[in-house]
PDB file of C-alpha atoms in Angstrom:
ATOM      1  CA  ALA A   1    -142.786 -17.863  27.484  1.00 83.00           C
ATOM      2  CA  GLN A   2    -141.816 -15.496  30.205  1.00 87.00           C
ATOM      3  CA  SER A   3    -140.390 -16.147  33.803  1.00 93.00           C
ATOM      4  CA  VAL A   4    -139.501 -13.830  36.828  1.00 96.00           C
ATOM      5  CA  THR A   5    -137.232 -14.477  39.508  1.00 97.00           C
ATOM      6  CA  GLN A   6    -137.014 -12.400  42.518  1.00 97.00           C
ATOM      7  CA  LEU A   7    -133.819 -13.276  44.190  1.00 91.00           C
ATOM      8  CA  ASP A   8    -134.714 -12.563  47.998  1.00 94.00           C
ATOM      9  CA  SER A   9    -137.873 -13.927  49.558  1.00 95.00           C
ATOM     10  CA  GLN A  10    -137.426 -11.741  52.710  1.00 96.00           C
ATOM     11  CA  VAL A  11    -135.306  -8.541  52.971  1.00 97.00           C
ATOM     12  CA  PRO A  12    -135.165  -6.957  56.622  1.00 97.00           C
ATOM     13  CA  VAL A  13    -134.023  -3.444  56.760  1.00 97.00           C
ATOM     14  CA  PHE A  14    -134.083  -0.728  59.394  1.00 97.00           C
ATOM     15  CA  GLU A  15    -136.384   2.242  59.198  1.00 97.00           C
ATOM     16  CA  GLU A  16    -134.583   5.013  57.218  1.00 97.00           C
ATOM     17  CA  ALA A  17    -132.259   2.875  55.622  1.00 98.00           C
ATOM     18  CA  PRO A  18    -131.995   2.406  51.713  1.00 98.00           C
ATOM     19  CA  VAL A  19    -133.334  -0.890  50.156  1.00 98.00           C
ATOM     20  CA  GLU A  20    -133.160  -2.658  46.908  1.00 97.00           C
ATOM     21  CA  LEU A  21    -135.396  -5.548  45.927  1.00 98.00           C
ATOM     22  CA  ARG A  22    -134.053  -7.477  43.007  1.00 98.00           C
ATOM     23  CA  CYS A  23    -135.886  -8.933  39.916  1.00 98.00           C
ATOM     24  CA  ASN A  24    -134.519 -10.716  37.086  1.00 97.00           C
ATOM     25  CA  TYR A  25    -136.725 -11.879  34.017  1.00 96.00           C
ATOM     26  CA  SER A  26    -136.266 -14.133  31.061  1.00 94.00           C
ATOM     27  CA  SER A  27    -138.086 -13.466  27.808  1.00 90.00           C
ATOM     28  CA  SER A  28    -137.170 -14.068  23.956  1.00 88.00           C
ATOM     29  CA  VAL A  29    -139.661 -11.116  23.106  1.00 88.00           C
ATOM     30  CA  SER A  30    -140.071  -7.452  24.487  1.00 89.00           C
ATOM     31  CA  VAL A  31    -141.569  -7.337  27.625  1.00 90.00           C
ATOM     32  CA  TYR A  32    -143.409  -4.520  29.776  1.00 94.00           C
ATOM     33  CA  LEU A  33    -142.312  -4.619  33.547  1.00 96.00           C
ATOM     34  CA  PHE A  34    -144.071  -3.872  36.662  1.00 96.00           C
ATOM     35  CA  TRP A  35    -143.741  -3.916  40.374  1.00 97.00           C
ATOM     36  CA  TYR A  36    -146.797  -4.391  42.674  1.00 96.00           C
ATOM     37  CA  VAL A  37    -147.209  -4.219  46.538  1.00 96.00           C
ATOM     38  CA  GLN A  38    -149.449  -5.905  48.648  1.00 95.00           C
ATOM     39  CA  TYR A  39    -150.151  -4.852  52.141  1.00 93.00           C
ATOM     40  CA  PRO A  40    -151.307  -7.638  54.723  1.00 88.00           C
ATOM     41  CA  ASN A  41    -154.700  -8.931  53.650  1.00 84.00           C
ATOM     42  CA  GLN A  42    -155.334  -6.579  50.744  1.00 87.00           C
ATOM     43  CA  GLY A  43    -155.079  -6.776  46.910  1.00 89.00           C
ATOM     44  CA  LEU A  44    -152.374  -5.727  44.867  1.00 93.00           C
ATOM     45  CA  GLN A  45    -151.531  -2.195  43.855  1.00 93.00           C
ATOM     46  CA  LEU A  46    -149.336  -0.987  41.197  1.00 94.00           C
ATOM     47  CA  LEU A  47    -146.031   0.775  42.344  1.00 96.00           C
ATOM     48  CA  LEU A  48    -144.659   1.557  39.010  1.00 96.00           C
ATOM     49  CA  LYS A  49    -144.314   0.247  35.420  1.00 95.00           C
ATOM     50  CA  TYR A  50    -141.881   0.427  32.481  1.00 95.00           C
ATOM     51  CA  LEU A  51    -143.276   0.338  29.068  1.00 92.00           C
ATOM     52  CA  SER A  52    -140.757   2.072  27.111  1.00 89.00           C
ATOM     53  CA  GLY A  53    -138.399   5.275  27.017  1.00 89.00           C
ATOM     54  CA  SER A  54    -136.323   6.228  29.801  1.00 90.00           C
ATOM     55  CA  THR A  55    -134.979   3.186  31.720  1.00 91.00           C
ATOM     56  CA  LEU A  56    -135.457   4.883  35.293  1.00 96.00           C
ATOM     57  CA  VAL A  57    -138.832   4.626  36.371  1.00 96.00           C
ATOM     58  CA  LYS A  58    -140.427   6.584  39.222  1.00 96.00           C
ATOM     59  CA  GLY A  59    -143.465   5.328  41.027  1.00 94.00           C
ATOM     60  CA  ILE A  60    -145.574   6.031  44.129  1.00 93.00           C
ATOM     61  CA  ASN A  61    -144.158   6.099  47.687  1.00 93.00           C
ATOM     62  CA  GLY A  62    -140.945   7.328  46.649  1.00 96.00           C
ATOM     63  CA  PHE A  63    -140.118   4.069  44.877  1.00 97.00           C
ATOM     64  CA  GLU A  64    -138.143   3.836  41.742  1.00 97.00           C
ATOM     65  CA  ALA A  65    -136.779   1.115  39.443  1.00 98.00           C
ATOM     66  CA  GLU A  66    -134.145   0.848  36.640  1.00 96.00           C
ATOM     67  CA  PHE A  67    -134.683  -1.405  33.505  1.00 95.00           C
ATOM     68  CA  ASN A  68    -131.585  -3.005  32.487  1.00 94.00           C
ATOM     69  CA  LYS A  69    -131.860  -4.712  29.154  1.00 92.00           C
ATOM     70  CA  SER A  70    -128.335  -6.314  29.143  1.00 93.00           C
ATOM     71  CA  GLN A  71    -128.837  -7.866  32.503  1.00 93.00           C
ATOM     72  CA  THR A  72    -132.489  -8.502  32.066  1.00 95.00           C
ATOM     73  CA  SER A  73    -133.189  -6.989  35.383  1.00 96.00           C
ATOM     74  CA  PHE A  74    -135.761  -4.465  36.868  1.00 97.00           C
ATOM     75  CA  HIS A  75    -134.613  -3.901  40.543  1.00 98.00           C
ATOM     76  CA  LEU A  76    -136.747  -1.738  42.883  1.00 98.00           C
ATOM     77  CA  ARG A  77    -134.891   0.850  45.169  1.00 98.00           C
ATOM     78  CA  LYS A  78    -136.249   3.327  47.872  1.00 98.00           C
ATOM     79  CA  PRO A  79    -133.448   5.612  49.372  1.00 97.00           C
ATOM     80  CA  SER A  80    -134.969   5.623  52.874  1.00 97.00           C
ATOM     81  CA  VAL A  81    -137.776   3.117  53.923  1.00 97.00           C
ATOM     82  CA  HIS A  82    -140.636   3.765  56.618  1.00 97.00           C
ATOM     83  CA  ILE A  83    -142.332   1.333  58.877  1.00 96.00           C
ATOM     84  CA  SER A  84    -145.341   1.586  56.736  1.00 95.00           C
ATOM     85  CA  ASP A  85    -143.351   0.180  53.581  1.00 97.00           C
ATOM     86  CA  THR A  86    -143.625  -3.283  55.237  1.00 97.00           C
ATOM     87  CA  ALA A  87    -145.332  -5.455  52.817  1.00 97.00           C
ATOM     88  CA  GLU A  88    -144.867  -7.869  50.093  1.00 96.00           C
ATOM     89  CA  TYR A  89    -143.524  -6.790  46.699  1.00 98.00           C
ATOM     90  CA  PHE A  90    -144.064  -8.417  43.384  1.00 97.00           C
ATOM     91  CA  CYS A  91    -142.212  -8.208  39.954  1.00 97.00           C
ATOM     92  CA  ALA A  92    -144.189  -9.042  37.072  1.00 96.00           C
ATOM     93  CA  VAL A  93    -144.003  -8.912  33.156  1.00 95.00           C
ATOM     94  CA  SER A  94    -146.091  -9.031  30.220  1.00 92.00           C
ATOM     95  CA  ALA A  95    -145.399  -9.645  26.589  1.00 88.00           C
ATOM     96  CA  PRO A  96    -147.540  -7.332  24.674  1.00 80.00           C
ATOM     97  CA  ASP A  97    -146.148  -8.077  21.101  1.00 76.00           C
ATOM     98  CA  THR A  98    -147.223 -11.529  21.487  1.00 77.00           C
ATOM     99  CA  GLY A  99    -150.813 -10.502  22.460  1.00 73.00           C
ATOM    100  CA  ARG A 100    -150.263 -11.862  25.874  1.00 74.00           C
ATOM    101  CA  ARG A 101    -151.493  -9.176  28.263  1.00 83.00           C
ATOM    102  CA  ALA A 102    -151.682 -11.524  31.365  1.00 91.00           C
ATOM    103  CA  LEU A 103    -148.932 -10.835  33.834  1.00 93.00           C
ATOM    104  CA  THR A 104    -146.234 -13.526  34.850  1.00 94.00           C
ATOM    105  CA  PHE A 105    -145.347 -12.833  38.383  1.00 96.00           C
ATOM    106  CA  GLY A 106    -142.273 -13.532  40.592  1.00 96.00           C
ATOM    107  CA  SER A 107    -142.657 -15.370  43.977  1.00 96.00           C
ATOM    108  CA  GLY A 108    -142.567 -12.108  45.773  1.00 96.00           C
ATOM    109  CA  THR A 109    -140.154 -10.432  48.268  1.00 97.00           C
ATOM    110  CA  ARG A 110    -141.203  -9.601  51.939  1.00 97.00           C
ATOM    111  CA  LEU A 111    -139.954  -6.374  52.994  1.00 97.00           C
ATOM    112  CA  GLN A 112    -139.681  -6.025  56.805  1.00 97.00           C
ATOM    113  CA  VAL A 113    -138.881  -2.576  58.146  1.00 97.00           C
ATOM    114  CA  GLN A 114    -137.483  -2.570  61.672  1.00 96.00           C
ATOM    115  CA  PRO A 115    -137.526   0.390  63.979  1.00 94.00           C
TER     116      PRO A 115
ATOM    117  CA  ASN B   1    -166.557   3.434  40.348  1.00 60.00           C
ATOM    118  CA  ALA B   2    -166.084   0.084  42.301  1.00 74.00           C
ATOM    119  CA  GLY B   3    -163.408  -1.105  39.929  1.00 93.00           C
ATOM    120  CA  VAL B   4    -163.116  -4.840  40.282  1.00 95.00           C
ATOM    121  CA  THR B   5    -165.337  -6.517  42.900  1.00 96.00           C
ATOM    122  CA  GLN B   6    -164.934 -10.125  44.105  1.00 97.00           C
ATOM    123  CA  THR B   7    -167.446 -11.980  46.031  1.00 97.00           C
ATOM    124  CA  PRO B   8    -167.381 -13.890  48.543  1.00 96.00           C
ATOM    125  CA  LYS B   9    -164.541 -12.529  50.420  1.00 95.00           C
ATOM    126  CA  PHE B  10    -164.003 -15.608  52.512  1.00 96.00           C
ATOM    127  CA  ARG B  11    -165.070 -19.202  52.097  1.00 96.00           C
ATOM    128  CA  VAL B  12    -164.665 -22.503  53.695  1.00 97.00           C
ATOM    129  CA  LEU B  13    -165.561 -25.657  51.738  1.00 97.00           C
ATOM    130  CA  LYS B  14    -165.601 -29.317  52.545  1.00 97.00           C
ATOM    131  CA  THR B  15    -163.661 -31.640  50.079  1.00 98.00           C
ATOM    132  CA  GLY B  16    -165.955 -32.401  47.057  1.00 97.00           C
ATOM    133  CA  GLN B  17    -168.129 -29.503  47.494  1.00 97.00           C
ATOM    134  CA  SER B  18    -168.710 -27.043  44.514  1.00 96.00           C
ATOM    135  CA  MET B  19    -168.750 -23.330  44.424  1.00 96.00           C
ATOM    136  CA  THR B  20    -168.529 -20.300  42.146  1.00 97.00           C
ATOM    137  CA  LEU B  21    -166.434 -17.321  42.766  1.00 97.00           C
ATOM    138  CA  LEU B  22    -167.815 -14.159  41.133  1.00 97.00           C
ATOM    139  CA  CYS B  23    -165.716 -11.250  39.618  1.00 98.00           C
ATOM    140  CA  ALA B  24    -167.634  -7.968  38.353  1.00 97.00           C
ATOM    141  CA  GLN B  25    -165.835  -5.106  36.802  1.00 97.00           C
ATOM    142  CA  ASP B  26    -167.292  -1.771  35.964  1.00 96.00           C
ATOM    143  CA  MET B  27    -164.467  -0.286  33.651  1.00 95.00           C
ATOM    144  CA  ASN B  28    -165.641  -1.866  30.542  1.00 95.00           C
ATOM    145  CA  HIS B  29    -162.478  -3.825  30.108  1.00 95.00           C
ATOM    146  CA  GLU B  30    -162.188  -6.629  27.579  1.00 94.00           C
ATOM    147  CA  TYR B  31    -159.467  -8.697  29.329  1.00 95.00           C
ATOM    148  CA  MET B  32    -160.239 -10.405  32.581  1.00 97.00           C
ATOM    149  CA  TYR B  33    -158.164 -12.944  34.593  1.00 97.00           C
ATOM    150  CA  TRP B  34    -158.292 -15.306  37.381  1.00 98.00           C
ATOM    151  CA  TYR B  35    -154.890 -15.887  39.640  1.00 98.00           C
ATOM    152  CA  ARG B  36    -154.296 -17.942  42.543  1.00 97.00           C
ATOM    153  CA  GLN B  37    -151.889 -16.800  45.265  1.00 96.00           C
ATOM    154  CA  ASP B  38    -149.918 -19.339  47.336  1.00 95.00           C
ATOM    155  CA  PRO B  39    -147.096 -18.642  49.802  1.00 90.00           C
ATOM    156  CA  GLY B  40    -143.760 -18.388  47.987  1.00 87.00           C
ATOM    157  CA  MET B  41    -145.351 -18.842  44.522  1.00 89.00           C
ATOM    158  CA  GLY B  42    -146.441 -15.542  43.695  1.00 92.00           C
ATOM    159  CA  LEU B  43    -149.645 -15.189  41.734  1.00 95.00           C
ATOM    160  CA  ARG B  44    -150.180 -17.873  38.847  1.00 96.00           C
ATOM    161  CA  LEU B  45    -152.744 -17.687  36.130  1.00 96.00           C
ATOM    162  CA  ILE B  46    -155.490 -19.897  36.171  1.00 97.00           C
ATOM    163  CA  HIS B  47    -157.793 -18.839  33.326  1.00 97.00           C
ATOM    164  CA  TYR B  48    -158.372 -15.747  31.292  1.00 96.00           C
ATOM    165  CA  SER B  49    -160.721 -14.155  28.809  1.00 96.00           C
ATOM    166  CA  VAL B  50    -160.284 -11.712  26.134  1.00 93.00           C
ATOM    167  CA  GLY B  51    -163.683 -10.809  25.790  1.00 93.00           C
ATOM    168  CA  GLU B  52    -167.364 -11.722  26.313  1.00 94.00           C
ATOM    169  CA  GLY B  53    -167.980 -15.338  25.257  1.00 93.00           C
ATOM    170  CA  THR B  54    -164.291 -16.272  25.051  1.00 94.00           C
ATOM    171  CA  THR B  55    -162.010 -18.144  27.761  1.00 95.00           C
ATOM    172  CA  ALA B  56    -158.703 -19.719  27.567  1.00 94.00           C
ATOM    173  CA  LYS B  57    -156.330 -21.735  30.108  1.00 95.00           C
ATOM    174  CA  GLY B  58    -153.568 -20.310  32.009  1.00 94.00           C
ATOM    175  CA  GLU B  59    -150.614 -22.029  33.863  1.00 93.00           C
ATOM    176  CA  VAL B  60    -152.740 -23.933  36.471  1.00 96.00           C
ATOM    177  CA  PRO B  61    -156.244 -24.495  35.119  1.00 97.00           C
ATOM    178  CA  ASP B  62    -157.001 -28.168  36.315  1.00 96.00           C
ATOM    179  CA  GLY B  63    -159.791 -28.344  38.755  1.00 96.00           C
ATOM    180  CA  TYR B  64    -161.414 -25.119  37.513  1.00 98.00           C
ATOM    181  CA  ASN B  65    -163.751 -23.919  35.044  1.00 97.00           C
ATOM    182  CA  VAL B  66    -164.695 -20.370  34.041  1.00 97.00           C
ATOM    183  CA  SER B  67    -167.448 -18.423  32.047  1.00 97.00           C
ATOM    184  CA  ARG B  68    -167.692 -14.973  30.563  1.00 97.00           C
ATOM    185  CA  LEU B  69    -171.350 -14.752  29.616  1.00 95.00           C
ATOM    186  CA  LYS B  70    -171.332 -10.854  30.208  1.00 95.00           C
ATOM    187  CA  LYS B  71    -168.585  -8.483  29.580  1.00 96.00           C
ATOM    188  CA  GLN B  72    -168.443  -7.213  33.143  1.00 97.00           C
ATOM    189  CA  ASN B  73    -168.423 -10.637  35.040  1.00 97.00           C
ATOM    190  CA  PHE B  74    -166.001 -13.389  34.930  1.00 98.00           C
ATOM    191  CA  LEU B  75    -166.809 -16.406  37.074  1.00 98.00           C
ATOM    192  CA  LEU B  76    -164.570 -19.000  38.377  1.00 98.00           C
ATOM    193  CA  GLY B  77    -166.110 -22.521  39.380  1.00 97.00           C
ATOM    194  CA  LEU B  78    -164.691 -25.348  41.389  1.00 96.00           C
ATOM    195  CA  GLU B  79    -166.713 -28.499  40.430  1.00 92.00           C
ATOM    196  CA  SER B  80    -165.433 -30.708  43.172  1.00 96.00           C
ATOM    197  CA  ALA B  81    -163.161 -28.872  45.566  1.00 96.00           C
ATOM    198  CA  ALA B  82    -159.935 -30.385  46.894  1.00 97.00           C
ATOM    199  CA  PRO B  83    -157.504 -29.393  49.771  1.00 97.00           C
ATOM    200  CA  SER B  84    -154.783 -28.472  47.214  1.00 97.00           C
ATOM    201  CA  GLN B  85    -157.186 -25.649  46.098  1.00 97.00           C
ATOM    202  CA  THR B  86    -156.860 -23.908  49.309  1.00 98.00           C
ATOM    203  CA  SER B  87    -155.496 -20.455  48.334  1.00 97.00           C
ATOM    204  CA  VAL B  88    -156.248 -16.806  47.845  1.00 96.00           C
ATOM    205  CA  TYR B  89    -157.885 -16.051  44.437  1.00 98.00           C
ATOM    206  CA  PHE B  90    -157.579 -12.850  42.746  1.00 97.00           C
ATOM    207  CA  CYS B  91    -159.499 -11.490  39.825  1.00 97.00           C
ATOM    208  CA  ALA B  92    -158.256  -8.665  37.636  1.00 96.00           C
ATOM    209  CA  SER B  93    -159.142  -6.833  34.517  1.00 96.00           C
ATOM    210  CA  SER B  94    -157.106  -4.892  32.176  1.00 93.00           C
ATOM    211  CA  LYS B  95    -157.054  -2.207  29.381  1.00 86.00           C
ATOM    212  CA  GLY B  96    -153.858  -1.641  27.466  1.00 83.00           C
ATOM    213  CA  SER B  97    -150.863  -2.468  29.685  1.00 84.00           C
ATOM    214  CA  LEU B  98    -152.673  -1.697  33.142  1.00 88.00           C
ATOM    215  CA  ALA B  99    -154.195  -4.437  35.274  1.00 92.00           C
ATOM    216  CA  PHE B 100    -156.545  -3.782  38.197  1.00 93.00           C
ATOM    217  CA  PHE B 101    -156.997  -6.297  40.893  1.00 94.00           C
ATOM    218  CA  GLY B 102    -159.839  -7.152  43.233  1.00 94.00           C
ATOM    219  CA  GLN B 103    -159.435  -7.447  46.955  1.00 93.00           C
ATOM    220  CA  GLY B 104    -159.109 -11.213  46.706  1.00 95.00           C
ATOM    221  CA  THR B 105    -161.146 -14.409  48.087  1.00 96.00           C
ATOM    222  CA  ARG B 106    -159.624 -16.525  50.675  1.00 96.00           C
ATOM    223  CA  LEU B 107    -160.804 -20.084  50.084  1.00 97.00           C
ATOM    224  CA  THR B 108    -160.197 -22.953  52.699  1.00 97.00           C
ATOM    225  CA  VAL B 109    -161.067 -26.528  51.553  1.00 97.00           C
ATOM    226  CA  VAL B 110    -161.106 -28.903  54.571  1.00 97.00           C
TER     227      VAL B 110
END
Protein backbone atom coordinates (compact mmCIF):
# COMPACT_ATOMS: atom_id res chain seq x y z
CA ALA A 1 0.00 0.00 0.00
CA GLN A 2 1.03 3.58 -0.57
CA SER A 3 0.80 6.55 1.77
CA VAL A 4 1.40 10.27 1.38
CA THR A 5 2.41 12.75 4.06
CA GLN A 6 2.07 16.47 3.61
CA LEU A 7 4.06 17.93 6.44
CA ASP A 8 2.41 21.34 6.64
CA SER A 9 -1.33 21.79 7.01
CA GLN A 10 -1.09 25.55 6.43
CA VAL A 11 1.57 27.72 4.84
CA PRO A 12 1.21 31.50 5.12
CA VAL A 13 3.40 33.51 2.75
CA PHE A 14 3.58 37.07 1.49
CA GLU A 15 2.86 37.94 -2.12
CA GLU A 16 5.91 37.68 -4.42
CA ALA A 17 7.79 35.50 -1.92
CA PRO A 18 8.93 31.98 -2.83
CA VAL A 19 7.12 28.98 -1.43
CA GLU A 20 7.74 25.26 -0.98
CA LEU A 21 5.01 22.77 -0.10
CA ARG A 22 6.42 19.51 1.17
CA CYS A 23 5.29 16.02 0.25
CA ASN A 24 6.76 12.66 1.26
CA TYR A 25 5.46 9.28 0.18
CA SER A 26 5.87 5.68 1.19
CA SER A 27 5.65 2.79 -1.25
CA SER A 28 7.31 -0.57 -1.84
CA VAL A 29 6.75 -0.27 -5.60
CA SER A 30 7.31 2.38 -8.24
CA VAL A 31 4.84 5.22 -8.17
CA TYR A 32 3.52 8.04 -10.24
CA LEU A 33 3.34 11.36 -8.37
CA PHE A 34 0.91 14.25 -8.74
CA TRP A 35 0.09 17.65 -7.35
CA TYR A 36 -3.49 18.93 -7.51
CA VAL A 37 -4.88 22.34 -6.60
CA GLN A 38 -8.34 23.02 -5.23
CA TYR A 39 -9.69 26.56 -5.23
CA PRO A 40 -12.53 27.33 -2.80
CA ASN A 41 -15.73 25.43 -3.56
CA GLN A 42 -14.28 23.88 -6.69
CA GLY A 43 -13.03 20.50 -7.85
CA LEU A 44 -9.44 19.37 -8.22
CA GLN A 45 -7.21 20.62 -11.01
CA LEU A 46 -3.99 18.88 -12.00
CA LEU A 47 -0.91 21.11 -11.47
CA LEU A 48 1.78 18.68 -12.57
CA LYS A 49 2.76 15.03 -12.64
CA TYR A 50 5.84 12.85 -12.53
CA LEU A 51 5.66 9.58 -14.43
CA SER A 52 9.29 8.96 -15.41
CA GLY A 53 12.32 10.72 -16.88
CA SER A 54 13.56 14.11 -15.69
CA THR A 55 13.11 14.50 -11.96
CA LEU A 56 12.29 18.21 -12.28
CA VAL A 57 8.75 18.64 -13.48
CA LYS A 58 7.17 21.90 -14.56
CA GLY A 59 3.46 22.49 -14.30
CA ILE A 60 0.87 25.17 -14.82
CA ASN A 61 0.80 28.61 -13.18
CA GLY A 62 4.59 28.67 -12.69
CA PHE A 63 4.77 25.72 -10.29
CA GLU A 64 7.41 23.02 -10.42
CA ALA A 65 8.26 19.94 -8.38
CA GLU A 66 11.28 17.74 -7.96
CA PHE A 67 11.13 13.99 -7.52
CA ASN A 68 13.76 12.70 -5.08
CA LYS A 69 13.70 8.92 -4.98
CA SER A 70 16.26 8.53 -2.19
CA GLN A 71 14.31 10.86 0.10
CA THR A 72 10.91 9.69 -1.22
CA SER A 73 9.88 13.28 -1.65
CA PHE A 74 8.06 15.34 -4.26
CA HIS A 75 8.10 18.94 -3.01
CA LEU A 76 6.21 21.65 -4.87
CA ARG A 77 7.82 25.05 -5.41
CA LYS A 78 7.04 28.43 -6.89
CA PRO A 79 9.60 31.25 -6.98
CA SER A 80 7.09 34.09 -6.59
CA VAL A 81 3.49 33.59 -5.45
CA HIS A 82 0.42 35.67 -6.24
CA ILE A 83 -2.73 36.31 -4.27
CA SER A 84 -4.53 34.10 -6.77
CA ASP A 85 -2.43 31.10 -5.67
CA THR A 86 -4.36 30.99 -2.40
CA ALA A 87 -5.87 27.49 -2.43
CA GLU A 88 -5.49 24.00 -1.04
CA TYR A 89 -2.83 21.79 -2.57
CA PHE A 90 -2.87 18.00 -2.56
CA CYS A 91 -0.04 15.60 -3.26
CA ALA A 92 -1.07 12.17 -4.56
CA VAL A 93 0.44 8.90 -5.75
CA SER A 94 -0.65 5.93 -7.79
CA ALA A 95 1.07 2.57 -8.27
CA PRO A 96 0.72 1.65 -11.92
CA ASP A 97 2.77 -1.56 -11.78
CA THR A 98 0.28 -3.05 -9.34
CA GLY A 99 -2.64 -2.17 -11.58
CA ARG A 100 -3.81 0.31 -8.97
CA ARG A 101 -4.73 3.46 -10.82
CA ALA A 102 -6.67 5.00 -7.95
CA LEU A 103 -4.91 7.93 -6.34
CA THR A 104 -3.84 7.99 -2.71
CA PHE A 105 -3.91 11.56 -1.41
CA GLY A 106 -2.13 13.45 1.31
CA SER A 107 -4.13 15.48 3.81
CA GLY A 108 -3.58 18.74 1.93
CA THR A 109 -1.72 22.01 2.51
CA ARG A 110 -3.60 25.28 2.61
CA LEU A 111 -1.52 28.02 0.99
CA GLN A 112 -2.49 31.49 2.23
CA VAL A 113 -0.92 34.32 0.24
CA GLN A 114 -1.02 37.64 2.05
CA PRO A 115 -0.59 41.10 0.45
CA ASN B 1 -17.13 17.81 -23.86
CA ALA B 2 -18.60 18.11 -20.38
CA GLY B 3 -15.92 15.89 -18.79
CA VAL B 4 -17.11 14.52 -15.44
CA THR B 5 -20.50 15.72 -14.23
CA GLN B 6 -21.90 15.10 -10.76
CA THR B 7 -25.51 15.52 -9.69
CA PRO B 8 -26.73 16.89 -7.40
CA LYS B 9 -24.28 19.60 -6.33
CA PHE B 10 -25.81 20.05 -2.87
CA ARG B 11 -28.10 17.93 -0.73
CA VAL B 12 -29.33 17.86 2.84
CA LEU B 13 -30.55 14.53 4.18
CA LYS B 14 -32.11 13.47 7.43
CA THR B 15 -30.52 10.60 9.33
CA GLY B 16 -31.82 7.31 7.96
CA GLN B 17 -32.83 8.63 4.55
CA SER B 18 -31.39 7.18 1.37
CA MET B 19 -30.08 8.82 -1.76
CA THR B 20 -28.07 8.22 -4.89
CA LEU B 21 -25.30 10.40 -6.28
CA LEU B 22 -24.81 10.24 -10.03
CA CYS B 23 -21.52 10.59 -11.85
CA ALA B 24 -21.44 10.78 -15.63
CA GLN B 25 -18.39 10.99 -17.91
CA ASP B 26 -18.30 11.51 -21.65
CA MET B 27 -14.64 10.59 -22.24
CA ASN B 28 -15.17 6.84 -22.68
CA HIS B 29 -12.95 6.09 -19.69
CA GLU B 30 -12.86 2.58 -18.28
CA TYR B 31 -11.91 3.54 -14.72
CA MET B 32 -14.16 5.53 -12.41
CA TYR B 33 -13.88 6.40 -8.72
CA TRP B 34 -15.78 7.85 -5.80
CA TYR B 35 -13.88 9.78 -3.11
CA ARG B 36 -14.96 11.67 -0.04
CA GLN B 37 -13.19 14.78 1.20
CA ASP B 38 -13.14 15.70 4.86
CA PRO B 39 -11.21 18.56 6.52
CA GLY B 40 -7.63 17.61 7.32
CA MET B 41 -7.97 14.17 5.72
CA GLY B 42 -7.56 14.81 2.04
CA LEU B 43 -9.57 12.62 -0.32
CA ARG B 44 -10.24 9.00 0.56
CA LEU B 45 -11.33 6.34 -1.90
CA ILE B 46 -14.77 4.88 -1.25
CA HIS B 47 -15.31 2.55 -4.24
CA TYR B 48 -14.00 2.27 -7.73
CA SER B 49 -14.77 0.52 -11.01
CA VAL B 50 -12.41 -0.82 -13.67
CA GLY B 51 -15.13 -1.24 -16.27
CA GLU B 52 -18.82 -1.63 -16.96
CA GLY B 53 -20.41 -4.12 -14.59
CA THR B 54 -17.46 -4.25 -12.18
CA THR B 55 -16.96 -2.51 -8.84
CA ALA B 56 -14.51 -2.81 -5.97
CA LYS B 57 -14.07 -1.46 -2.45
CA GLY B 58 -11.68 1.33 -1.61
CA GLU B 59 -10.40 2.53 1.76
CA VAL B 60 -13.72 3.63 3.31
CA PRO B 61 -16.56 1.59 1.73
CA ASP B 62 -18.78 1.03 4.77
CA GLY B 63 -22.25 2.54 4.47
CA TYR B 64 -22.00 2.98 0.69
CA ASN B 65 -22.92 0.93 -2.37
CA VAL B 66 -22.12 1.53 -6.01
CA SER B 67 -23.22 0.38 -9.43
CA ARG B 68 -21.75 0.68 -12.93
CA LEU B 69 -24.49 -0.55 -15.24
CA LYS B 70 -23.35 1.70 -18.07
CA LYS B 71 -19.76 2.59 -18.90
CA GLN B 72 -20.41 6.31 -18.69
CA ASN B 73 -22.22 6.29 -15.33
CA PHE B 74 -21.07 5.44 -11.80
CA LEU B 75 -23.68 5.67 -9.05
CA LEU B 76 -22.97 6.01 -5.34
CA GLY B 77 -25.77 5.04 -2.97
CA LEU B 78 -26.34 5.70 0.70
CA GLU B 79 -28.98 3.31 2.01
CA SER B 80 -29.36 4.82 5.48
CA ALA B 81 -27.55 8.12 5.84
CA ALA B 82 -25.64 8.92 9.04
CA PRO B 83 -24.18 12.24 10.23
CA SER B 84 -20.70 10.72 9.77
CA GLN B 85 -21.39 10.71 6.03
CA THR B 86 -21.55 14.50 5.95
CA SER B 87 -18.79 15.27 3.46
CA VAL B 88 -17.93 16.51 0.01
CA TYR B 89 -18.03 13.70 -2.53
CA PHE B 90 -15.93 13.69 -5.67
CA CYS B 91 -16.23 11.44 -8.66
CA ALA B 92 -13.33 10.91 -11.05
CA SER B 93 -12.58 8.96 -14.19
CA SER B 94 -9.23 8.07 -15.63
CA LYS B 95 -7.43 7.04 -18.76
CA GLY B 96 -3.86 5.94 -18.35
CA SER B 97 -2.24 7.96 -15.59
CA LEU B 98 -4.55 10.98 -15.76
CA ALA B 99 -7.61 11.39 -13.57
CA PHE B 100 -10.34 13.93 -14.22
CA PHE B 101 -12.53 15.11 -11.36
CA GLY B 102 -16.07 16.35 -11.12
CA GLN B 103 -17.00 19.52 -9.25
CA GLY B 104 -18.16 17.70 -6.16
CA THR B 105 -21.39 17.09 -4.22
CA ARG B 106 -21.72 18.67 -0.81
CA LEU B 107 -23.83 16.37 1.35
CA THR B 108 -25.05 17.26 4.82
CA VAL B 109 -26.76 14.66 7.00
CA VAL B 110 -28.71 16.11 9.93
